[in-house]
Amino acid sequence: ILKKCASWVAPGGGGVILAAVPNSHSVHRQAAVYMGLLETENQLNETDFRNGHRRVYDMASFKQNFIDAGLTIVQSGGYWFKPESNAQINTNWDEKMIKAFLRLGEDYPEIAGEIYIVGTQM
């Protein structure tokens, strides 16, 4: 898909591709492994399937997909530090907590719930 998308972006940084994916190294996936809910960090769960996910990525493999597609990575990072399940967050968190944990995901992309890349053709 990235190779196809790369063909739509003008060389020289005239356009960008924005992509965000679930982070296999997120703190909530690591906890799920320790709790026996997932066998491995990159195993898909019921929520992943409901959301249409076909895989989860770590930052290294995600970046490699961009490089393999001939894209230059302009920016990468994480967002949404997620220490609890979606149901727990929806039930117990207020707006201040949500904003704080979104910012923590930016500060700690290696364990954020989601990771992103901005890529372009150079």
Coordinates of C-alpha atoms in Angstrom, one line a residue:
I1 CA 0.0 0.0 0.0
L2 CA 2.8 2.4 0.9
K3 CA 4.5 1.8 -2.5
K4 CA 1.2 2.7 -4.3
C5 CA 0.7 5.8 -2.1
A6 CA 4.3 6.8 -2.7
S7 CA 3.6 7.0 -6.4
W8 CA 0.9 9.6 -5.7
V9 CA 3.3 12.0 -3.9
A10 CA 5.3 14.4 -5.9
P11 CA 9.1 14.2 -5.5
G12 CA 10.9 17.0 -3.7
G13 CA 8.7 17.0 -0.6
G14 CA 5.7 18.4 -2.4
G15 CA 3.3 16.2 -0.5
V16 CA 3.3 13.9 2.5
I17 CA 1.9 10.6 3.6
L18 CA 0.5 10.4 7.2
A19 CA 0.2 7.0 8.8
A20 CA -0.7 5.9 12.3
V21 CA -0.8 2.3 13.5
P22 CA -1.1 0.4 16.8
N23 CA 2.2 0.1 18.7
S24 CA 3.2 -3.5 19.5
H25 CA 5.4 -2.3 22.3
S26 CA 2.7 -0.2 24.0
V27 CA 2.5 -0.5 27.7
H28 CA -1.0 -1.9 27.5
R29 CA 0.1 -4.7 25.2
Q30 CA 3.1 -5.5 27.4
A31 CA 0.7 -5.7 30.4
A32 CA -1.7 -7.9 28.4
V33 CA 1.2 -10.4 27.8
Y34 CA 2.0 -10.4 31.5
M35 CA -1.6 -10.9 32.4
G36 CA -2.0 -13.8 29.9
L37 CA -4.5 -11.9 27.7
L38 CA -2.1 -11.9 24.7
E39 CA 0.5 -14.5 23.9
T40 CA 2.8 -11.9 22.3
E41 CA 2.8 -8.1 22.0
N42 CA 2.1 -8.3 18.3
Q43 CA -0.9 -10.6 18.6
L44 CA -4.2 -9.0 17.5
N45 CA -7.0 -8.9 20.0
E46 CA -10.8 -8.6 19.6
T47 CA -10.7 -4.8 19.5
D48 CA -8.0 -4.9 16.8
F49 CA -10.2 -7.1 14.6
R50 CA -13.2 -4.8 15.3
N51 CA -11.2 -1.8 14.2
G52 CA -10.0 -3.5 11.0
H53 CA -6.4 -3.9 12.1
R54 CA -4.4 -6.6 10.3
R55 CA -1.2 -6.2 12.2
V56 CA 0.5 -4.0 14.8
Y57 CA 3.9 -2.5 14.4
D58 CA 7.0 -1.6 16.4
M59 CA 8.6 1.7 15.3
A60 CA 11.6 -0.1 13.6
S61 CA 9.4 -2.3 11.3
F62 CA 7.0 0.7 10.7
K63 CA 9.9 2.9 9.6
Q64 CA 11.4 0.1 7.5
N65 CA 8.1 -0.2 5.5
F66 CA 8.4 3.5 4.6
I67 CA 12.0 3.1 3.6
D68 CA 11.2 0.0 1.5
A69 CA 8.5 2.0 -0.3
G70 CA 11.1 4.6 -1.2
L71 CA 9.9 7.3 1.2
T72 CA 11.9 9.6 3.3
I73 CA 10.7 9.9 7.0
V74 CA 10.1 13.5 7.9
Q75 CA 8.8 12.9 11.4
S76 CA 7.8 10.0 13.6
G77 CA 6.5 9.7 17.1
G78 CA 3.8 8.3 19.4
Y79 CA 0.6 9.4 21.1
W80 CA -1.8 8.1 23.6
F81 CA -0.1 6.5 26.6
K82 CA -2.7 3.8 27.5
P83 CA -2.4 2.1 30.8
E84 CA -6.0 0.8 30.9
S85 CA -8.6 -0.8 28.7
N86 CA -10.9 1.3 26.5
A87 CA -13.8 0.4 28.8
Q88 CA -12.0 1.5 31.9
I89 CA -10.9 4.8 30.3
N90 CA -14.5 5.5 29.0
T91 CA -15.9 4.8 32.5
N92 CA -13.3 6.5 34.8
W93 CA -11.4 9.2 33.0
D94 CA -12.1 12.9 32.8
E95 CA -10.9 15.4 30.1
K96 CA -7.8 16.3 32.2
M97 CA -6.7 12.7 32.4
I98 CA -7.2 12.1 28.7
K99 CA -5.2 15.2 27.8
A100 CA -2.4 14.2 30.2
F101 CA -2.1 10.7 28.8
L102 CA -2.2 12.0 25.2
R103 CA 0.8 14.2 26.0
L104 CA 2.6 11.3 27.8
G105 CA 2.3 9.3 24.6
E106 CA 4.1 12.1 22.8
D107 CA 6.8 12.1 25.5
Y108 CA 7.3 8.3 25.4
P109 CA 6.6 7.1 21.9
E110 CA 8.3 3.8 22.4
I111 CA 5.5 2.7 24.8
A112 CA 2.6 4.8 23.5
G113 CA -0.6 3.1 22.3
E114 CA -0.2 4.4 18.8
I115 CA 2.8 5.4 16.6
Y116 CA 2.9 7.6 13.5
I117 CA 5.1 8.5 10.6
V118 CA 5.1 11.5 8.2
G119 CA 6.8 10.5 5.0
T120 CA 7.5 12.1 1.6
Q121 CA 9.3 11.6 -1.7
M122 CA 12.7 13.4 -1.9

